[in-house]
mmCIF file of C-alpha atoms in Angstrom:
data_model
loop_
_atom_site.group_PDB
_atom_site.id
_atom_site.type_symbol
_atom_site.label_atom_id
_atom_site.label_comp_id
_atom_site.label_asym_id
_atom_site.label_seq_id
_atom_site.Cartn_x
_atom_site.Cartn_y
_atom_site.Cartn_z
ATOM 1 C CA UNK A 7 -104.552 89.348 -1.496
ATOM 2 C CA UNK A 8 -107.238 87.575 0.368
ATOM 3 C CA UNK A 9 -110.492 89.445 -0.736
ATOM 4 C CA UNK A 10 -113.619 88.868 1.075
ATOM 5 C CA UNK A 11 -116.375 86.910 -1.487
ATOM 6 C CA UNK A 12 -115.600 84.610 -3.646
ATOM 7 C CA UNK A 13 -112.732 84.415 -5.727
ATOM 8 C CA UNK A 14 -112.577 83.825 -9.715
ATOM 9 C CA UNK A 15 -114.093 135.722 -11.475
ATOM 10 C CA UNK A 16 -110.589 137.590 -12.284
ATOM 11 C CA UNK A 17 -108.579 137.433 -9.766
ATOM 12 C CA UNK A 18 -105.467 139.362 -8.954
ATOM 13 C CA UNK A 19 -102.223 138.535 -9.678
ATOM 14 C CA UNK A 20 -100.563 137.296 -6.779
ATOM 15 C CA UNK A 21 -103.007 135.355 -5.716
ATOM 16 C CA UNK A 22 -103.179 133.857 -8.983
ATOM 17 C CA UNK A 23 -99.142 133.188 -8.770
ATOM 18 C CA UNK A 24 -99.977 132.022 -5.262
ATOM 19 C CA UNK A 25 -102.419 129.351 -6.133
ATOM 20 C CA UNK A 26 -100.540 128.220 -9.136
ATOM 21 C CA UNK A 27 -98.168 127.624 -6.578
ATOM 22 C CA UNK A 28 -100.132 125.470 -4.713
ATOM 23 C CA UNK A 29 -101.305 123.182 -6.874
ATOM 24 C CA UNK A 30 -99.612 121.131 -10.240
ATOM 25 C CA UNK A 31 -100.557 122.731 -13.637
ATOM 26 C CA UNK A 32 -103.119 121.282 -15.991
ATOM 27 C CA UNK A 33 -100.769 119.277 -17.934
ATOM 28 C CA UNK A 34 -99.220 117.591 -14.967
ATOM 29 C CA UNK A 35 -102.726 116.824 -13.222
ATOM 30 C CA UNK A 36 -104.172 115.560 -16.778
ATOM 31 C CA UNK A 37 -101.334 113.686 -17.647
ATOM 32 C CA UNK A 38 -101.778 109.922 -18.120
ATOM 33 C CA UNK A 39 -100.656 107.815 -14.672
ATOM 34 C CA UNK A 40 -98.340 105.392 -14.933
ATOM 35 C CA UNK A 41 -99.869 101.647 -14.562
ATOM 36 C CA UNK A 42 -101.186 99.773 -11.948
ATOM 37 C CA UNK A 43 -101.372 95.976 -11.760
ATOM 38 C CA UNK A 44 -105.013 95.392 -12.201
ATOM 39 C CA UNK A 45 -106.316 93.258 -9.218
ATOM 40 C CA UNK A 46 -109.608 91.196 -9.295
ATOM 41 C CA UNK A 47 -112.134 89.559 -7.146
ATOM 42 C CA UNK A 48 -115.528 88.126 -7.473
ATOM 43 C CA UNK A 49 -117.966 89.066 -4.536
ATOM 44 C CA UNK A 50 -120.970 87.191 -4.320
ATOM 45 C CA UNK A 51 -123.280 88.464 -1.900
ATOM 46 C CA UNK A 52 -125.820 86.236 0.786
ATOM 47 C CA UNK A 53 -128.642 88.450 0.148
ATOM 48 C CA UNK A 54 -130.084 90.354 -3.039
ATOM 49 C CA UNK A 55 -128.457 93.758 -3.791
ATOM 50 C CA UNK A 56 -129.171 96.222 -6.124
ATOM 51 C CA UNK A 57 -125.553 97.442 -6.634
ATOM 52 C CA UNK A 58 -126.275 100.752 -7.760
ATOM 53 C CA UNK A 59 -128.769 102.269 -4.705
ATOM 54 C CA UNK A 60 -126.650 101.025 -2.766
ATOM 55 C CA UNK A 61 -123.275 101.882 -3.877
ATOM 56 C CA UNK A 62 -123.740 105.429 -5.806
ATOM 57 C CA UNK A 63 -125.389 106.670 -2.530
ATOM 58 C CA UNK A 64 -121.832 107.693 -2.130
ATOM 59 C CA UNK A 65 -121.739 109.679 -4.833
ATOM 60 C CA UNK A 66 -121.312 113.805 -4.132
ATOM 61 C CA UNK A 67 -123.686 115.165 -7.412
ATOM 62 C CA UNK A 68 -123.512 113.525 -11.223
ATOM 63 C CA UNK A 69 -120.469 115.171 -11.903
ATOM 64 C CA UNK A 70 -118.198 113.552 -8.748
ATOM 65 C CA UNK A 71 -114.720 113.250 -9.728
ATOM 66 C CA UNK A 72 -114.254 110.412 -7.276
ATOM 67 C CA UNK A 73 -117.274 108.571 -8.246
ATOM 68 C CA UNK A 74 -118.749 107.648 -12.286
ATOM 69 C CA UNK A 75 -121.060 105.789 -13.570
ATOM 70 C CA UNK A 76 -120.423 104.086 -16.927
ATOM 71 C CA UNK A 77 -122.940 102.235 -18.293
ATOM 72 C CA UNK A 78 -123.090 98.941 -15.934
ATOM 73 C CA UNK A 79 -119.595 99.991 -14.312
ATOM 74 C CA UNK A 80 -119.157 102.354 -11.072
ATOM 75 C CA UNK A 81 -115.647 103.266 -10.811
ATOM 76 C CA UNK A 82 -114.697 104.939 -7.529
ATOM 77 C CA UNK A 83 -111.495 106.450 -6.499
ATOM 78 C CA UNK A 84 -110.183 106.478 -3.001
ATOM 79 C CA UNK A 85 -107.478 107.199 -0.777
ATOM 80 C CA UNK A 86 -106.983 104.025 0.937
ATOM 81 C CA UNK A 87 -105.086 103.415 4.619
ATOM 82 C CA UNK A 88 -102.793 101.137 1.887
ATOM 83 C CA UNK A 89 -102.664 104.303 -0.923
ATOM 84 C CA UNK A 90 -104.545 105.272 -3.742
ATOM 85 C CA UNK A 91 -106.936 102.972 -5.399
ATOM 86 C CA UNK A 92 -109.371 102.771 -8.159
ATOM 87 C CA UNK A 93 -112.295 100.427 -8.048
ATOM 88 C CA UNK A 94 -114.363 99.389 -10.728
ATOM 89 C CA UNK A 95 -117.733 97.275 -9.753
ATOM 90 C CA UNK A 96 -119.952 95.449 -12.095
ATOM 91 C CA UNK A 97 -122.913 93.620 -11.189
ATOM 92 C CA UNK A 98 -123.447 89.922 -13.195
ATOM 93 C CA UNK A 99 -126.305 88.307 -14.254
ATOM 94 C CA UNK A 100 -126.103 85.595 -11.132
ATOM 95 C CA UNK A 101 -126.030 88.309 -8.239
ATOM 96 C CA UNK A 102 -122.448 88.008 -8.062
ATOM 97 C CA UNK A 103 -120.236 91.436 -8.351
ATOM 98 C CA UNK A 104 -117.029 91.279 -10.418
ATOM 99 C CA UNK A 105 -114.650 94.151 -9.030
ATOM 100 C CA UNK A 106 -111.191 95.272 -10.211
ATOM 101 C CA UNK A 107 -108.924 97.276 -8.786
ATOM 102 C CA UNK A 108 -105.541 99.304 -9.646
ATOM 103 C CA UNK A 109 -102.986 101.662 -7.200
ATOM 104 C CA UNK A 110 -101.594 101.227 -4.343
ATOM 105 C CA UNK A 111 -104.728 100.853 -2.501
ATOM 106 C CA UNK A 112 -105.902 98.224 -5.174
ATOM 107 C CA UNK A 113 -105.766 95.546 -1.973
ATOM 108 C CA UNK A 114 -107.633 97.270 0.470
ATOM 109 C CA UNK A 115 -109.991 98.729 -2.302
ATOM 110 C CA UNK A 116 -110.979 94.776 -2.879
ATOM 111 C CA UNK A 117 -110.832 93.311 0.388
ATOM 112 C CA UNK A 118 -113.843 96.705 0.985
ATOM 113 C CA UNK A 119 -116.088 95.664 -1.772
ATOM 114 C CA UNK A 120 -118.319 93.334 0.350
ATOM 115 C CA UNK A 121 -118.845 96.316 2.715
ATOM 116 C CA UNK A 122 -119.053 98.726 0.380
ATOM 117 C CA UNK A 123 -122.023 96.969 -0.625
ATOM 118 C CA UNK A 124 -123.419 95.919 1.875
ATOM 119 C CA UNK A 125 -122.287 92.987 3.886
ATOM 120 C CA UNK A 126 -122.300 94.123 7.265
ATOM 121 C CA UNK A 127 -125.736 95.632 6.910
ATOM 122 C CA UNK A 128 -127.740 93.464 9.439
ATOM 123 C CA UNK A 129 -131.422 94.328 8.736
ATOM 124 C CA UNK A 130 -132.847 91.601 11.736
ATOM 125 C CA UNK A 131 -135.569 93.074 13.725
ATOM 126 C CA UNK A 132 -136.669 95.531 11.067
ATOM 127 C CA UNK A 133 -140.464 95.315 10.079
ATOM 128 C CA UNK A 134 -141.879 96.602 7.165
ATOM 129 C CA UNK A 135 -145.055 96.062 7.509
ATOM 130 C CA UNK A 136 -145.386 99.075 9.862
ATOM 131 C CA UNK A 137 -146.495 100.952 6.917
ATOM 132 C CA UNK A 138 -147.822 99.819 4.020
ATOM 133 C CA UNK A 139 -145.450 102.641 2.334
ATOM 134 C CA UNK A 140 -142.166 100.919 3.504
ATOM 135 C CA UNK A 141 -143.552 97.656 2.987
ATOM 136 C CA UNK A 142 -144.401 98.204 -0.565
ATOM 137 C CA UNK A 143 -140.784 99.996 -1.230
ATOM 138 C CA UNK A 144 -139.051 97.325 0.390
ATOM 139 C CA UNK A 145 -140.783 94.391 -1.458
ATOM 140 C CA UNK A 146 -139.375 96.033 -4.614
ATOM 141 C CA UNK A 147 -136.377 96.935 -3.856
ATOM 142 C CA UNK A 148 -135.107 94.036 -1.525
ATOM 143 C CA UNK A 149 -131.612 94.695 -3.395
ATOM 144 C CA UNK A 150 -131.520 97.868 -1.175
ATOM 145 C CA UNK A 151 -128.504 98.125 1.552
ATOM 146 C CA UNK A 152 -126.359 100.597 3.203
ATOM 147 C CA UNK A 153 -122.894 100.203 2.167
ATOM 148 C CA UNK A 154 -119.863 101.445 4.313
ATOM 149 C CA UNK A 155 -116.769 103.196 2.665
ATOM 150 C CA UNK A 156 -114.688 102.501 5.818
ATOM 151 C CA UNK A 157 -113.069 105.975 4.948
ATOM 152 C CA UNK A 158 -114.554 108.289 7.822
ATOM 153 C CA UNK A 159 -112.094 111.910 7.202
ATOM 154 C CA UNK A 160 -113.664 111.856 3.240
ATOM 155 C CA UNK A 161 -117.319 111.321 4.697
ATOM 156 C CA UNK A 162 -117.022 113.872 7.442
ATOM 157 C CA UNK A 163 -115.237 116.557 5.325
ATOM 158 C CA UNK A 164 -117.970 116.025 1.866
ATOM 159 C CA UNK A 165 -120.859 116.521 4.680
ATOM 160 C CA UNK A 166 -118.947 119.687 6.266
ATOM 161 C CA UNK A 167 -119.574 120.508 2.415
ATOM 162 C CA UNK A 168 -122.805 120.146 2.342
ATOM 163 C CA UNK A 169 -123.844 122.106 5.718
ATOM 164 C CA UNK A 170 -126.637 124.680 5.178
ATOM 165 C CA UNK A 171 -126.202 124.994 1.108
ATOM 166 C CA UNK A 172 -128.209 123.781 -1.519
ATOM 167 C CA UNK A 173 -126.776 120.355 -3.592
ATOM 168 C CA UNK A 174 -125.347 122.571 -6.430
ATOM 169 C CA UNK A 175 -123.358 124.484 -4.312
ATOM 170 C CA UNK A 176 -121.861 122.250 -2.214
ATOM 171 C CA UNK A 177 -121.499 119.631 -5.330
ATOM 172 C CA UNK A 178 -119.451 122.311 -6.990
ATOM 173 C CA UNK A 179 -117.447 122.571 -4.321
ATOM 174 C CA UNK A 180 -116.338 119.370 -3.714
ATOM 175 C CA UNK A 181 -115.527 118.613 -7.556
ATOM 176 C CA UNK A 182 -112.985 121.880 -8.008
ATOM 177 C CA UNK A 183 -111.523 121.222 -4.370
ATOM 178 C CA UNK A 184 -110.979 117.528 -5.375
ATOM 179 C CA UNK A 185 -109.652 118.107 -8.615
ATOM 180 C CA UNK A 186 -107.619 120.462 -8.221
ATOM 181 C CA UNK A 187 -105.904 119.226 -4.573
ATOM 182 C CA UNK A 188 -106.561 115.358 -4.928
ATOM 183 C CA UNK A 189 -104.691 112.837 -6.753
ATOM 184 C CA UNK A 190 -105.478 111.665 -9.984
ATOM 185 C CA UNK A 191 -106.949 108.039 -9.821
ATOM 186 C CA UNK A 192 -104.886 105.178 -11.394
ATOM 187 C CA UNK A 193 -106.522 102.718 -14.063
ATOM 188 C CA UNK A 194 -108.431 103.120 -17.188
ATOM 189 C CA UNK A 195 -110.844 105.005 -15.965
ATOM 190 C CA UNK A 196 -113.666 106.650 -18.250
ATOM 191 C CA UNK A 197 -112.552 109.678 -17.718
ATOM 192 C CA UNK A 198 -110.295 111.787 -15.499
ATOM 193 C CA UNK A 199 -111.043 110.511 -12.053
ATOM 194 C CA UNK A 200 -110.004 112.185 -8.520
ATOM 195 C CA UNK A 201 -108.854 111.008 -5.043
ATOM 196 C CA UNK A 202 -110.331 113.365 -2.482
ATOM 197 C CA UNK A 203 -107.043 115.104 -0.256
ATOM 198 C CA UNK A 204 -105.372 113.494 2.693
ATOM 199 C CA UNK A 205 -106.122 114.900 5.650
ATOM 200 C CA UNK A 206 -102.614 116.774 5.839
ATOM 201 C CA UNK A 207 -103.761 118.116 2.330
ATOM 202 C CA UNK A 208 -107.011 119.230 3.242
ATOM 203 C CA UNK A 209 -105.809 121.118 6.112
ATOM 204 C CA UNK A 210 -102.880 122.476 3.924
ATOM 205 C CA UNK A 211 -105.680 124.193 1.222
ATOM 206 C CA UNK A 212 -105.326 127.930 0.693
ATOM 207 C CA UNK A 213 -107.743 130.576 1.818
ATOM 208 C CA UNK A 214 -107.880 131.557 -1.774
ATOM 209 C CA UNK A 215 -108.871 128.247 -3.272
ATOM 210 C CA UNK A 216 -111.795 127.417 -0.872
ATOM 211 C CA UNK A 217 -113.108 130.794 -1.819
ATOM 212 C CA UNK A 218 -112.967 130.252 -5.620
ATOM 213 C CA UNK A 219 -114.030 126.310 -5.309
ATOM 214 C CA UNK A 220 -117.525 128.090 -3.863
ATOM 215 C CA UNK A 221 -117.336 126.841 -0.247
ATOM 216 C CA UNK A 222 -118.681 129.156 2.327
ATOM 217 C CA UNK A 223 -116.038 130.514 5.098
ATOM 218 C CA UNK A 224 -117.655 128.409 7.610
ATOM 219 C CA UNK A 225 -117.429 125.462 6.207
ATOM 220 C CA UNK A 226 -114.115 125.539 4.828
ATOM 221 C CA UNK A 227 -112.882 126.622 8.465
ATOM 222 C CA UNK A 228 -114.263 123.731 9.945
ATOM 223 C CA UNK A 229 -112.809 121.036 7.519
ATOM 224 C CA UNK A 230 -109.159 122.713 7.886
ATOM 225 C CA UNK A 231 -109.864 122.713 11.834
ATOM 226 C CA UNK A 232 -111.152 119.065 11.909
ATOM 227 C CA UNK A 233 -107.998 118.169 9.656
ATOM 228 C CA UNK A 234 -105.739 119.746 12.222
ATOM 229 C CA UNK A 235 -106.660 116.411 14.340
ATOM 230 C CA UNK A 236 -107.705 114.386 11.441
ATOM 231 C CA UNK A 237 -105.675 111.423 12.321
ATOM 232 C CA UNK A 238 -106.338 110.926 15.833
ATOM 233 C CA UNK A 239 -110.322 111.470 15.597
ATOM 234 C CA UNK A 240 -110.173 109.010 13.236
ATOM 235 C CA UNK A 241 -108.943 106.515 15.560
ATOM 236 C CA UNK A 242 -110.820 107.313 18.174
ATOM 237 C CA UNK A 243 -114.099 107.239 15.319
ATOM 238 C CA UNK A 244 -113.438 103.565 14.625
ATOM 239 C CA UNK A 245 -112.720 102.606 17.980
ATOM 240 C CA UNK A 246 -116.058 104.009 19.364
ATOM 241 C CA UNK A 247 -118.679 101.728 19.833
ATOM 242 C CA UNK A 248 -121.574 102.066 17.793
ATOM 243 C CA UNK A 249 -123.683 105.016 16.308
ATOM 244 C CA UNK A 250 -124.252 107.267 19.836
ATOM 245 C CA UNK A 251 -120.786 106.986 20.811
ATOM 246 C CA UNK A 252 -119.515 108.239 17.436
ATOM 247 C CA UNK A 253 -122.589 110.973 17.660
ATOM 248 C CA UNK A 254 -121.134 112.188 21.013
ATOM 249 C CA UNK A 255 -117.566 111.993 19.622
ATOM 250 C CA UNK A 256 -118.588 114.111 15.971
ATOM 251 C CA UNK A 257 -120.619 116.245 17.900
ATOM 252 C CA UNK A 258 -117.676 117.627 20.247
ATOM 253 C CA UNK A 259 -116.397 119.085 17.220
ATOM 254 C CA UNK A 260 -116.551 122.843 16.618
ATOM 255 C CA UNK A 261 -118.504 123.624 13.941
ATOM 256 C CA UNK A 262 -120.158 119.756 13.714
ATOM 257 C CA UNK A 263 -123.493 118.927 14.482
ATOM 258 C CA UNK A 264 -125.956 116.736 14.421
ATOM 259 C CA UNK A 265 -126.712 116.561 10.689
ATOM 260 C CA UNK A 266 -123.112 116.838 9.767
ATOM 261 C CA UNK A 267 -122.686 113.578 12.240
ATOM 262 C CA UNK A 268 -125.737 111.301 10.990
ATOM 263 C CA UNK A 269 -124.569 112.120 6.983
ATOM 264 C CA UNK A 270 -120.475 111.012 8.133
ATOM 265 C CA UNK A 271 -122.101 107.883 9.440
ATOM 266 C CA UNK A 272 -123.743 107.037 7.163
ATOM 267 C CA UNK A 273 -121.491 107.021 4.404
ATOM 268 C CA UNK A 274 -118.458 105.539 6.296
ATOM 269 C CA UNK A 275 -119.963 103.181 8.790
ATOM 270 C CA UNK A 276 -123.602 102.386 7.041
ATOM 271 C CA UNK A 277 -125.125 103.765 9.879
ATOM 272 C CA UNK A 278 -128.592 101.704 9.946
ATOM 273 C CA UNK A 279 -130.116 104.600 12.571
ATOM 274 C CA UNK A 280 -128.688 107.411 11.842
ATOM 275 C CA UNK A 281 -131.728 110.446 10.954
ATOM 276 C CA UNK A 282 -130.168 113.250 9.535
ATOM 277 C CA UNK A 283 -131.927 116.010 11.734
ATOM 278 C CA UNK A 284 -132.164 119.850 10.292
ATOM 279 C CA UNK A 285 -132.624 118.757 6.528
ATOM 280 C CA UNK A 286 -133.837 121.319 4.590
ATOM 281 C CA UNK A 287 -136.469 118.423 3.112
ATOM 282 C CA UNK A 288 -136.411 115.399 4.791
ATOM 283 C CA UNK A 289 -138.763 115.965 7.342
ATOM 284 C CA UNK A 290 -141.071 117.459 4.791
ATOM 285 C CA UNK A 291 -140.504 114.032 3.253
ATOM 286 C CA UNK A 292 -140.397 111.700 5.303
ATOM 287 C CA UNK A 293 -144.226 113.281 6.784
ATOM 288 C CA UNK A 294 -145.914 113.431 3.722
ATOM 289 C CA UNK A 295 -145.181 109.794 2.642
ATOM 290 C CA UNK A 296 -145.526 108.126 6.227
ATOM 291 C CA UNK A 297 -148.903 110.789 6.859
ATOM 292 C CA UNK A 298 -149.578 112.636 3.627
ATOM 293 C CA UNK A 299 -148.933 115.868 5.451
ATOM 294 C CA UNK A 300 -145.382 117.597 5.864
ATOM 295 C CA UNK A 301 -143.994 117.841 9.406
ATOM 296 C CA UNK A 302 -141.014 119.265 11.710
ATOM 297 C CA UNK A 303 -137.695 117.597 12.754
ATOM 298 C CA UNK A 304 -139.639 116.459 15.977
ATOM 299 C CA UNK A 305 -142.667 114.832 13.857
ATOM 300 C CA UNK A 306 -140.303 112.750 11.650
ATOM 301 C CA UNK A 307 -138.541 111.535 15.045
ATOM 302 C CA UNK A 308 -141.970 110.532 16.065
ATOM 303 C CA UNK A 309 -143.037 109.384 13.184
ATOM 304 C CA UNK A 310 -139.734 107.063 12.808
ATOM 305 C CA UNK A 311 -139.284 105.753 16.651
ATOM 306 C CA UNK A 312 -141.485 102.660 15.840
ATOM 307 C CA UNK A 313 -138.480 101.759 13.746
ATOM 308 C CA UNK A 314 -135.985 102.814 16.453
ATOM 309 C CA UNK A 315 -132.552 101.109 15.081
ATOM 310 C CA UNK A 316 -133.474 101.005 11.483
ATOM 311 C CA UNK A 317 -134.473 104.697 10.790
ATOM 312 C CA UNK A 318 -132.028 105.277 8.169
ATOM 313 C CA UNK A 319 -133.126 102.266 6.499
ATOM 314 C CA UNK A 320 -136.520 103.697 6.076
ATOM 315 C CA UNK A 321 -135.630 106.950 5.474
ATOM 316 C CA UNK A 322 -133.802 105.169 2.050
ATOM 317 C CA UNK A 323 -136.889 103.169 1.556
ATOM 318 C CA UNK A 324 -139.026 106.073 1.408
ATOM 319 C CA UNK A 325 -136.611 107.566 -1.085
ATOM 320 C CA UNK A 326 -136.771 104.291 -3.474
ATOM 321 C CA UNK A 327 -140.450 104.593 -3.321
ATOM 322 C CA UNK A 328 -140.367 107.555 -5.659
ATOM 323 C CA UNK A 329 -143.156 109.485 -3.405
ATOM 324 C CA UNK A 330 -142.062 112.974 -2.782
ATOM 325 C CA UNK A 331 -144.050 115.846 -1.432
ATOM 326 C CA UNK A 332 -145.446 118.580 -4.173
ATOM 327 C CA UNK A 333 -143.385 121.760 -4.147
ATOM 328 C CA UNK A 334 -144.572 124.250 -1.964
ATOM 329 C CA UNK A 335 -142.504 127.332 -2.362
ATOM 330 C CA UNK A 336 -139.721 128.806 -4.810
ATOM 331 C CA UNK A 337 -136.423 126.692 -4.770
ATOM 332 C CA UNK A 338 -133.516 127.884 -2.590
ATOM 333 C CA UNK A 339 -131.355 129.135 -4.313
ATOM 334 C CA UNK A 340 -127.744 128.864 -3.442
ATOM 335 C CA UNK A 341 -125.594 132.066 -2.501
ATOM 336 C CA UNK A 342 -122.319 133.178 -4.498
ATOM 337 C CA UNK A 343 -119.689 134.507 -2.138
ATOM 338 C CA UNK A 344 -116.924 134.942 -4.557
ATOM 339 C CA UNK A 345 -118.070 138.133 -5.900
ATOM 340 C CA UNK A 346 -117.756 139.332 -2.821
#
């Protein structure tokens, strides 16, 4: 191992029998794994990081079964090019991280830590002091990078998730579909912890599940068609070169757009630029901290081209600073197509 860092609803029977079928029962899915050889690595970082903003931005809703926070410990499960892997990160008292690992994966899983947190974040030619606002948010929180998981089918399918439905919704989606077709994470985790699918196992999920996990038609449609060619778009995702080409690329996709392309970026590559266009909120956001005064998806473009390269990175600065816009309307609430 050569890590990078330093080293020290009822439901009728047969589709009932049908998805039984499909996936193991309870006992066999909550059954202890057998052990792992626990791995370890100290990274120690060149810059200051606050481990936590940057790391549980990965996170899919509190209640993630492939991300928890314990205490001072995230633990995150993957499905690693190597296999399976558990991580467990812990930030030290020196700036240094101390990371274990177990699975498979448990290799890989270390050898990703630095970028996971952070390392290949290149901040040069960003300037705060365009705003007092971002200036102010980055002087206390200079800890704050974008991480990379390096695992672009998991980012792509949890934003397909997220399309067009509130947080709850697609949160609850992406727990039961997890649990129930992922792999249960090796190591002593805190509790019962979930790799998401592989991409032959995403595209392999029943009609029947996606409707009781809570995803809309849509969007399960579009995860099972992306899977179809999971492998290969991969490829060709981590051979493009840079953010547009891997916009054009997403964006050829049926049923992807440009939202669903700046959210995969940013989660698997750290996408510095990427503006996740057709929010429900962020453009409401991201007007009334830089103005005071809500605007459209063509107003926060405006407002953010003075930090063309480096628009995610205020767009996370803006959401450190704690200033939101006061609710204007009732909250959108999410739709329930199971009864159905």
């Amino acid at each position: 191992m050569t890590p990078t860092g330093t080293a020290t609803a009822p439901r009728a029977a047969p589709v009932e029998r049908a998805e039984q079928a499909e996936r193991p029962a309870p006992a066999e899915r909550d059954a202890p794994r057998a052990p792992h050889a626990r791995l370890e690595t100290t990274y120690t970082p060149r810059h200051a990081l606050d481990l936590h903003r940057t790391v549980v931005h990965q996170r899919h809703g509190s209640n993630d079964p492939s991300l928890v926070v314990d205490g001072p410990v995230i633990w995150r499960a993957s499905r690693t090019p190597a296999g399976i892997a558990t991580v467990a990160l812990r930030a030290t008292a020196g700036g240094a991280v101390r990371a274990a690992a177990w699975g498979p994966g448990a290799d890989w899983a270390l050898d990703q830590v630095p970028a996971l947190c952070g390392a290949h974040d290149d901040p040069d030619g960003f300037d705060a002091d365009r705003h007092p606002l971002i200036a102010s948010s980055h002087h206390r929180h200079p800890g704050l990078r974008l991480g990379r998981t390096d695992l672009v089918f998991d980012a792509l399918a949890s934003a397909i998730f997220e399309q067009k439905v509130t947080g709850m919704q697609a949160f609850g989606a992406w727990r039961r579909i997890v649990t129930w077709f992922g792999e249960r994470a090796p190591g002593p985790t805190p509790r019962p912890m979930f790799a998401p699918p592989s991409i032959d196992q995403w595209r392999r999920i029943p009609s029947w599940s996606w409707h009781r996990a809570g995803l809309e038609p849509a969007q399960s449609r579009t995860v099972v068609q992306v899977a179809a060619r999971g492998t290969s778009l991969v490829r060709t995702l981590d051979a493009a070169a840079g953010g547009e080409a891997r916009e054009s690329v997403l964006t050829a996709l049926r049923g992807v757009g440009p939202w669903t392309s700046a959210e995969t970026r940013i989660r698997a590559y750290g996408d510095p630029d990427a503006v996740s266009v057709g929010d429900y909120h962020l453009a409401h956001q991201v007007g009334h901290a830089l103005t005071g005064t809500r605007t459209d998806d063509d107003g926060m473009l405006a407002l953010l081209a003075p930090w063309a390269g480096h628009r995610q990175r205020v767009i996370r600065l803006i959401g450190a600073s704690g200033v939101q816009e006061p609710r204007r309307g009732p909250r959108l609430h999410p739709e329930d197509h199971r009864a159905r």
